[in-house]
Amino acid sequence: MPDRYAVFGNPISHSKSPLIHAAFARQTGADLQYEALLAPLDGFAAAVDAFRASGGRGANVTVPFKLEAFRYANDLTERAQRAQAVNTLKFDGARVLGDNTDGVGLVRDITQNFGFAIAGKDVLLMGAGGAARGVLLPLLACQPASLTIANRTPQKAIDLAQHFAAVGAVRASDYAGLAGDRYDLIINATSSSLNDALPPLPPRLFVPGALAYDMMYGKGLTPFLAFAEANHAQTLADGLGMLVEQAAEAFYEWRGVRPETRPVIEMLRKS
Ligand code: NDP
């Protein structure tokens, strides 16, 4: 019997995770089965219970269940604890380890795939939802010169900055307050691109050589990336690499083997 893994979400049919993990399994010679499972909006815990009872070894968790997965786990990694959200579960008897691999996925994509060093750079993180929360600890661990969180609802950015104040220097702002600032790296962790919208960014935010990163993927040139291009950002990136890198970290957590991500990113780009 192959080892069983799954991704839980609602909706879930769009998920690329089964493709990604099947590619990792082929590459590493792992005998596993990975499926996308739709959990009812009010039935996440029961769906995971049933999966574990049928032999499930681990799971990824996506929208809207990352908070519920955080509560479901009975042991947490530090990054999951800080993020207060879980996207990876590992089952070992009664122990359920919850991890959050989104942040390390983002950082690996930026530093390894794009060859962009975060250390010593001025970084702007747009958004204060689950995705922003998940990436703050790994971003701060890279020791940027500064990290600013900007959000449409400013109080949420203030709360997030306070929550991470013990980890590193992080400040909060509204969008108007960014006027006159300059950044080496701007990350869009809002869901604005989903609706073809753009947060109200002032012009001239990018320094020469800057990287603009939109966590959204599969949408081509999003309004944020078009804004970045028009404002002379040097490199434009979407979130496909982050998606594959967070999956690779989950795979490593489950199997103890680190798959190669570059061929999988290329395969997804072609498809
Ligand atoms: P949440 O719903 O938790 O948060 C949404 C955030 O976007 C909030 O900060 C909200 O601001 C802001 N926002 C929404 N619309 C606008 C707008 N029009 N203008 C300005 N701000 C806006 O979502 P998540 O944090 O879970 O996800 C955010 C994005 O990240 C999604 O697009 C998701 O697909 C992507 N993502 C990508 C991953 C990857 O692997 N590539 C992994 C995880 C997420 P406010 O607080 O004011 O409502």
Short mmCIF file of C-alpha atoms and ligand atoms in Angstrom, two decimals:
data_model
loop_
_atom_site.label_atom_id
_atom_site.label_comp_id
_atom_site.label_asym_id
_atom_site.label_seq_id
_atom_site.Cartn_x
_atom_site.Cartn_y
_atom_site.Cartn_z
CA MET A 1 0.00 0.00 0.00
CA PRO A 2 1.45 3.40 -0.92
CA ASP A 3 1.64 6.01 1.87
CA ARG A 4 -1.35 8.37 1.70
CA TYR A 5 -1.23 12.16 1.73
CA ALA A 6 -3.82 14.79 0.79
CA VAL A 7 -4.57 18.47 0.55
CA PHE A 8 -7.74 19.70 2.26
CA GLY A 9 -9.54 22.86 1.12
CA ASN A 10 -12.87 24.27 -0.01
CA PRO A 11 -12.87 24.75 -2.96
CA ILE A 12 -10.08 22.34 -3.87
CA SER A 13 -10.51 21.20 -7.50
CA HIS A 14 -8.15 23.95 -8.74
CA SER A 15 -5.29 22.75 -6.50
CA LYS A 16 -1.92 22.07 -8.13
CA SER A 17 -0.64 20.24 -5.04
CA PRO A 18 -1.44 16.70 -6.35
CA LEU A 19 0.58 17.44 -9.53
CA ILE A 20 3.47 18.86 -7.53
CA HIS A 21 3.66 15.99 -5.04
CA ALA A 22 3.31 13.39 -7.79
CA ALA A 23 6.32 15.01 -9.48
CA PHE A 24 8.29 14.99 -6.20
CA ALA A 25 7.39 11.31 -5.68
CA ARG A 26 8.58 10.34 -9.20
CA GLN A 27 11.78 12.30 -8.72
CA THR A 28 12.64 10.74 -5.33
CA GLY A 29 11.27 7.23 -6.00
CA ALA A 30 8.73 7.53 -3.17
CA ASP A 31 5.75 5.14 -3.15
CA LEU A 32 2.93 7.51 -2.22
CA GLN A 33 -0.54 8.58 -3.16
CA TYR A 34 -1.56 12.25 -2.87
CA GLU A 35 -5.11 13.45 -3.46
CA ALA A 36 -7.15 16.65 -3.24
CA LEU A 37 -9.99 16.29 -0.71
CA LEU A 38 -12.90 18.69 -0.41
CA ALA A 39 -13.76 19.19 3.28
CA PRO A 40 -17.19 20.61 4.14
CA LEU A 41 -16.95 24.19 5.44
CA ASP A 42 -18.21 22.99 8.84
CA GLY A 43 -16.46 19.62 8.76
CA PHE A 44 -12.70 20.06 8.54
CA ALA A 45 -11.80 18.17 11.74
CA ALA A 46 -14.12 15.25 10.90
CA ALA A 47 -12.66 15.01 7.38
CA VAL A 48 -9.11 14.91 8.73
CA ASP A 49 -10.11 12.39 11.44
CA ALA A 50 -11.50 10.09 8.73
CA PHE A 51 -8.38 10.48 6.60
CA ARG A 52 -6.11 9.60 9.54
CA ALA A 53 -8.30 6.59 10.44
CA SER A 54 -7.89 5.30 6.88
CA GLY A 55 -4.09 5.47 7.13
CA GLY A 56 -3.30 9.06 6.07
CA ARG A 57 0.28 10.02 6.96
CA GLY A 58 0.17 13.76 6.37
CA ALA A 59 -1.83 16.58 4.82
CA ASN A 60 -1.56 20.04 3.36
CA VAL A 61 -4.23 22.54 4.28
CA THR A 62 -5.40 25.47 2.22
CA VAL A 63 -8.12 28.14 2.24
CA PRO A 64 -10.19 28.39 4.41
CA PHE A 65 -8.89 25.85 6.92
CA LYS A 66 -5.42 27.04 8.00
CA LEU A 67 -6.70 28.39 11.32
CA GLU A 68 -8.68 25.22 12.00
CA ALA A 69 -5.61 23.15 11.19
CA PHE A 70 -3.70 25.24 13.73
CA ARG A 71 -6.27 24.28 16.36
CA TYR A 72 -6.37 20.62 15.19
CA ALA A 73 -2.63 20.07 15.71
CA ASN A 74 -1.47 19.01 19.19
CA ASP A 75 2.18 19.93 18.58
CA LEU A 76 3.43 22.96 16.65
CA THR A 77 6.66 24.14 15.06
CA GLU A 78 7.82 27.61 16.11
CA ARG A 79 6.93 29.10 12.74
CA ALA A 80 3.39 27.67 12.95
CA GLN A 81 3.05 29.00 16.49
CA ARG A 82 4.11 32.50 15.40
CA ALA A 83 1.92 32.41 12.29
CA GLN A 84 -1.05 30.99 14.22
CA ALA A 85 -1.87 29.15 11.01
CA VAL A 86 -0.96 25.67 9.75
CA ASN A 87 -0.61 24.51 6.15
CA THR A 88 1.09 21.16 6.82
CA LEU A 89 0.07 18.33 9.17
CA LYS A 90 2.11 15.25 9.96
CA PHE A 91 0.39 12.30 11.63
CA ASP A 92 2.30 9.97 13.93
CA GLY A 93 -0.06 7.91 16.07
CA ALA A 94 -1.83 10.33 18.43
CA ARG A 95 0.66 13.10 17.67
CA VAL A 96 -0.39 15.68 15.08
CA LEU A 97 2.45 18.04 14.21
CA GLY A 98 1.35 21.35 12.67
CA ASP A 99 3.79 23.36 10.57
CA ASN A 100 3.62 26.42 8.36
CA THR A 101 5.85 26.11 5.29
CA ASP A 102 4.49 29.15 3.37
CA GLY A 103 7.12 31.56 4.70
CA VAL A 104 10.11 29.36 4.06
CA GLY A 105 8.67 28.69 0.60
CA LEU A 106 8.51 32.42 -0.15
CA VAL A 107 12.02 33.06 1.18
CA ARG A 108 13.53 30.14 -0.81
CA ASP A 109 11.85 31.32 -3.99
CA ILE A 110 13.17 34.86 -3.53
CA THR A 111 16.69 34.01 -2.34
CA GLN A 112 17.44 30.78 -4.26
CA ASN A 113 15.33 30.86 -7.42
CA PHE A 114 15.59 34.61 -8.00
CA GLY A 115 19.04 34.96 -6.38
CA PHE A 116 17.87 38.02 -4.43
CA ALA A 117 19.44 38.49 -0.96
CA ILE A 118 16.94 39.82 1.60
CA ALA A 119 19.58 40.59 4.24
CA GLY A 120 20.17 44.32 4.60
CA LYS A 121 17.30 45.27 2.26
CA ASP A 122 14.27 47.48 2.85
CA VAL A 123 11.19 45.29 2.53
CA LEU A 124 7.50 46.20 2.19
CA LEU A 125 4.91 43.51 2.90
CA MET A 126 1.42 44.41 1.67
CA GLY A 127 -1.47 42.70 3.49
CA ALA A 128 -2.12 41.54 7.03
CA GLY A 129 -4.13 38.36 6.46
CA GLY A 130 -3.11 34.72 6.81
CA ALA A 131 -0.48 34.81 4.07
CA ALA A 132 1.30 37.86 5.52
CA ARG A 133 1.21 36.35 9.02
CA GLY A 134 2.69 33.10 7.70
CA VAL A 135 5.72 34.70 6.05
CA LEU A 136 6.80 37.23 8.71
CA LEU A 137 9.01 34.97 10.85
CA PRO A 138 11.08 33.55 7.95
CA LEU A 139 11.34 37.05 6.40
CA LEU A 140 12.61 38.57 9.65
CA ALA A 141 15.04 35.67 10.05
CA CYS A 142 16.72 36.91 6.84
CA GLN A 143 17.58 40.13 8.70
CA PRO A 144 16.29 42.79 6.33
CA ALA A 145 17.38 46.39 7.11
CA SER A 146 13.70 47.22 7.64
CA LEU A 147 10.33 45.52 7.29
CA THR A 148 7.14 47.55 6.83
CA ILE A 149 3.65 46.03 6.82
CA ALA A 150 0.99 48.06 4.98
CA ASN A 151 -2.67 47.13 5.04
CA ARG A 152 -5.99 48.53 3.86
CA THR A 153 -7.31 48.14 7.43
CA PRO A 154 -4.37 49.76 9.24
CA GLN A 155 -5.19 48.35 12.68
CA LYS A 156 -4.54 44.82 11.41
CA ALA A 157 -1.05 45.85 10.28
CA ILE A 158 -0.42 47.45 13.69
CA ASP A 159 -1.54 44.27 15.49
CA LEU A 160 0.66 42.11 13.28
CA ALA A 161 3.70 44.35 13.79
CA GLN A 162 3.17 44.17 17.56
CA HIS A 163 2.81 40.37 17.44
CA PHE A 164 6.23 40.09 15.72
CA ALA A 165 8.01 42.95 17.54
CA ALA A 166 10.00 40.53 19.68
CA VAL A 167 11.42 38.82 16.59
CA GLY A 168 12.76 41.82 14.69
CA ALA A 169 12.27 45.46 13.71
CA VAL A 170 8.90 45.68 11.99
CA ARG A 171 6.66 48.74 11.59
CA ALA A 172 3.10 49.23 10.36
CA SER A 173 1.69 51.77 7.93
CA ASP A 174 -1.36 52.59 5.88
CA TYR A 175 -0.87 53.00 2.11
CA ALA A 176 -0.86 56.81 2.16
CA GLY A 177 1.90 56.73 4.78
CA LEU A 178 4.24 55.00 2.30
CA ALA A 179 4.63 58.18 0.19
CA GLY A 180 8.31 59.09 -0.04
CA ASP A 181 9.50 55.59 1.01
CA ARG A 182 11.82 53.46 -1.14
CA TYR A 183 11.97 49.66 -1.10
CA ASP A 184 14.26 46.96 -2.51
CA LEU A 185 11.60 44.27 -2.20
CA ILE A 186 7.81 44.67 -2.25
CA ILE A 187 5.69 41.58 -1.60
CA ASN A 188 1.98 41.56 -2.38
CA ALA A 189 0.40 39.29 0.25
CA THR A 190 -3.07 40.78 -0.27
CA SER A 191 -5.80 39.01 -2.21
CA SER A 192 -6.32 42.14 -4.35
CA SER A 193 -4.98 40.42 -7.51
CA LEU A 194 -7.77 37.84 -7.23
CA ASN A 195 -10.17 40.69 -8.06
CA ASP A 196 -7.90 42.47 -10.52
CA ALA A 197 -7.51 45.27 -8.00
CA LEU A 198 -4.44 47.19 -6.82
CA PRO A 199 -3.89 48.58 -3.31
CA PRO A 200 -3.47 52.38 -3.47
CA LEU A 201 0.33 52.49 -3.68
CA PRO A 202 2.10 55.83 -4.10
CA PRO A 203 4.51 56.04 -7.08
CA ARG A 204 8.33 55.80 -6.97
CA LEU A 205 8.44 53.09 -4.29
CA PHE A 206 11.02 50.89 -6.03
CA VAL A 207 14.78 51.50 -5.81
CA PRO A 208 16.88 50.48 -8.87
CA GLY A 209 17.32 46.68 -8.88
CA ALA A 210 14.11 46.12 -6.88
CA LEU A 211 12.11 42.89 -6.90
CA ALA A 212 8.29 42.95 -7.00
CA TYR A 213 6.71 39.70 -5.76
CA ASP A 214 3.00 38.89 -6.09
CA MET A 215 1.98 35.78 -4.09
CA MET A 216 -0.86 35.27 -6.56
CA TYR A 217 -0.03 32.90 -9.44
CA GLY A 218 -1.61 31.87 -12.70
CA LYS A 219 -2.98 35.35 -13.43
CA GLY A 220 -0.18 36.63 -15.68
CA LEU A 221 0.69 40.31 -15.23
CA THR A 222 -1.46 41.22 -12.20
CA PRO A 223 -2.34 44.89 -11.52
CA PHE A 224 0.45 44.94 -8.90
CA LEU A 225 3.07 43.50 -11.27
CA ALA A 226 1.93 45.93 -14.02
CA PHE A 227 2.33 48.79 -11.51
CA ALA A 228 5.80 47.48 -10.60
CA GLU A 229 6.80 47.25 -14.27
CA ALA A 230 5.59 50.80 -14.94
CA ASN A 231 7.51 51.98 -11.86
CA HIS A 232 10.80 50.39 -12.96
CA ALA A 233 11.06 47.38 -10.66
CA GLN A 234 13.88 45.28 -12.11
CA THR A 235 12.39 41.82 -11.50
CA LEU A 236 8.75 40.69 -11.46
CA ALA A 237 7.78 37.43 -9.74
CA ASP A 238 4.51 35.59 -9.23
CA GLY A 239 3.78 33.09 -6.43
CA LEU A 240 4.20 29.85 -8.40
CA GLY A 241 7.72 29.30 -7.06
CA MET A 242 6.48 29.89 -3.50
CA LEU A 243 3.75 27.29 -4.03
CA VAL A 244 6.28 24.67 -5.17
CA GLU A 245 8.81 25.57 -2.46
CA GLN A 246 6.24 25.34 0.37
CA ALA A 247 5.22 21.94 -1.03
CA ALA A 248 8.87 20.81 -1.10
CA GLU A 249 9.28 21.78 2.56
CA ALA A 250 6.14 19.78 3.46
CA PHE A 251 7.46 16.80 1.45
CA TYR A 252 10.75 17.05 3.36
CA GLU A 253 8.87 17.19 6.66
CA TRP A 254 6.97 14.00 5.79
CA ARG A 255 9.61 11.97 3.94
CA GLY A 256 12.99 13.30 5.12
CA VAL A 257 14.03 13.83 1.47
CA ARG A 258 14.32 17.24 -0.17
CA PRO A 259 13.04 17.18 -3.78
CA GLU A 260 14.40 19.42 -6.51
CA THR A 261 11.99 22.26 -7.15
CA ARG A 262 13.30 23.90 -10.31
CA PRO A 263 12.13 21.19 -12.77
CA VAL A 264 8.70 21.16 -11.11
CA ILE A 265 8.35 24.95 -11.36
CA GLU A 266 9.34 24.70 -15.04
CA MET A 267 6.84 21.90 -15.66
CA LEU A 268 4.01 23.96 -14.12
CA ARG A 269 4.97 27.07 -16.08
CA LYS A 270 4.82 25.09 -19.33
CA SER A 271 1.43 23.60 -18.46
P1 NDP B 1 -6.76 36.84 3.63
O1 NDP B 1 -8.18 36.86 3.20
O2 NDP B 1 -6.40 36.27 4.95
O3 NDP B 1 -6.20 38.37 3.62
C1 NDP B 1 -6.45 39.21 2.54
C2 NDP B 1 -5.60 40.48 2.67
O4 NDP B 1 -5.72 41.20 1.44
C3 NDP B 1 -6.02 41.42 3.78
O5 NDP B 1 -4.88 42.04 4.30
C4 NDP B 1 -6.91 42.44 3.03
O6 NDP B 1 -6.95 43.71 3.64
C5 NDP B 1 -6.15 42.53 1.73
N1 NDP B 1 -6.96 42.98 0.58
C6 NDP B 1 -7.92 42.31 -0.08
N2 NDP B 1 -8.39 43.01 -1.13
C7 NDP B 1 -7.69 44.18 -1.15
C8 NDP B 1 -7.70 45.33 -1.99
N3 NDP B 1 -8.52 45.41 -3.05
N4 NDP B 1 -6.84 46.34 -1.71
C9 NDP B 1 -5.99 46.26 -0.65
N5 NDP B 1 -5.94 45.18 0.18
C10 NDP B 1 -6.77 44.16 -0.06
O7 NDP B 1 -5.98 36.13 2.43
P2 NDP B 1 -4.58 35.34 2.52
O8 NDP B 1 -3.66 36.17 3.36
O9 NDP B 1 -4.81 33.93 2.92
O10 NDP B 1 -4.09 35.30 0.99
C11 NDP B 1 -3.59 36.45 0.32
C12 NDP B 1 -3.09 36.08 -1.07
O11 NDP B 1 -1.93 35.27 -1.00
C13 NDP B 1 -4.11 35.29 -1.92
O12 NDP B 1 -4.13 35.86 -3.21
C14 NDP B 1 -3.52 33.89 -1.96
O13 NDP B 1 -3.87 33.24 -3.17
C15 NDP B 1 -2.03 34.18 -1.88
N6 NDP B 1 -1.26 33.04 -1.34
C16 NDP B 1 -0.33 32.44 -2.15
C17 NDP B 1 0.42 31.38 -1.70
C18 NDP B 1 1.45 30.75 -2.60
O14 NDP B 1 1.93 29.66 -2.28
N7 NDP B 1 1.82 31.38 -3.70
C19 NDP B 1 0.26 30.86 -0.33
C20 NDP B 1 -0.73 31.58 0.46
C21 NDP B 1 -1.46 32.62 -0.06
P3 NDP B 1 -8.01 44.02 4.84
O15 NDP B 1 -7.37 43.50 6.08
O16 NDP B 1 -8.13 45.49 4.83
O17 NDP B 1 -9.28 43.30 4.49
#
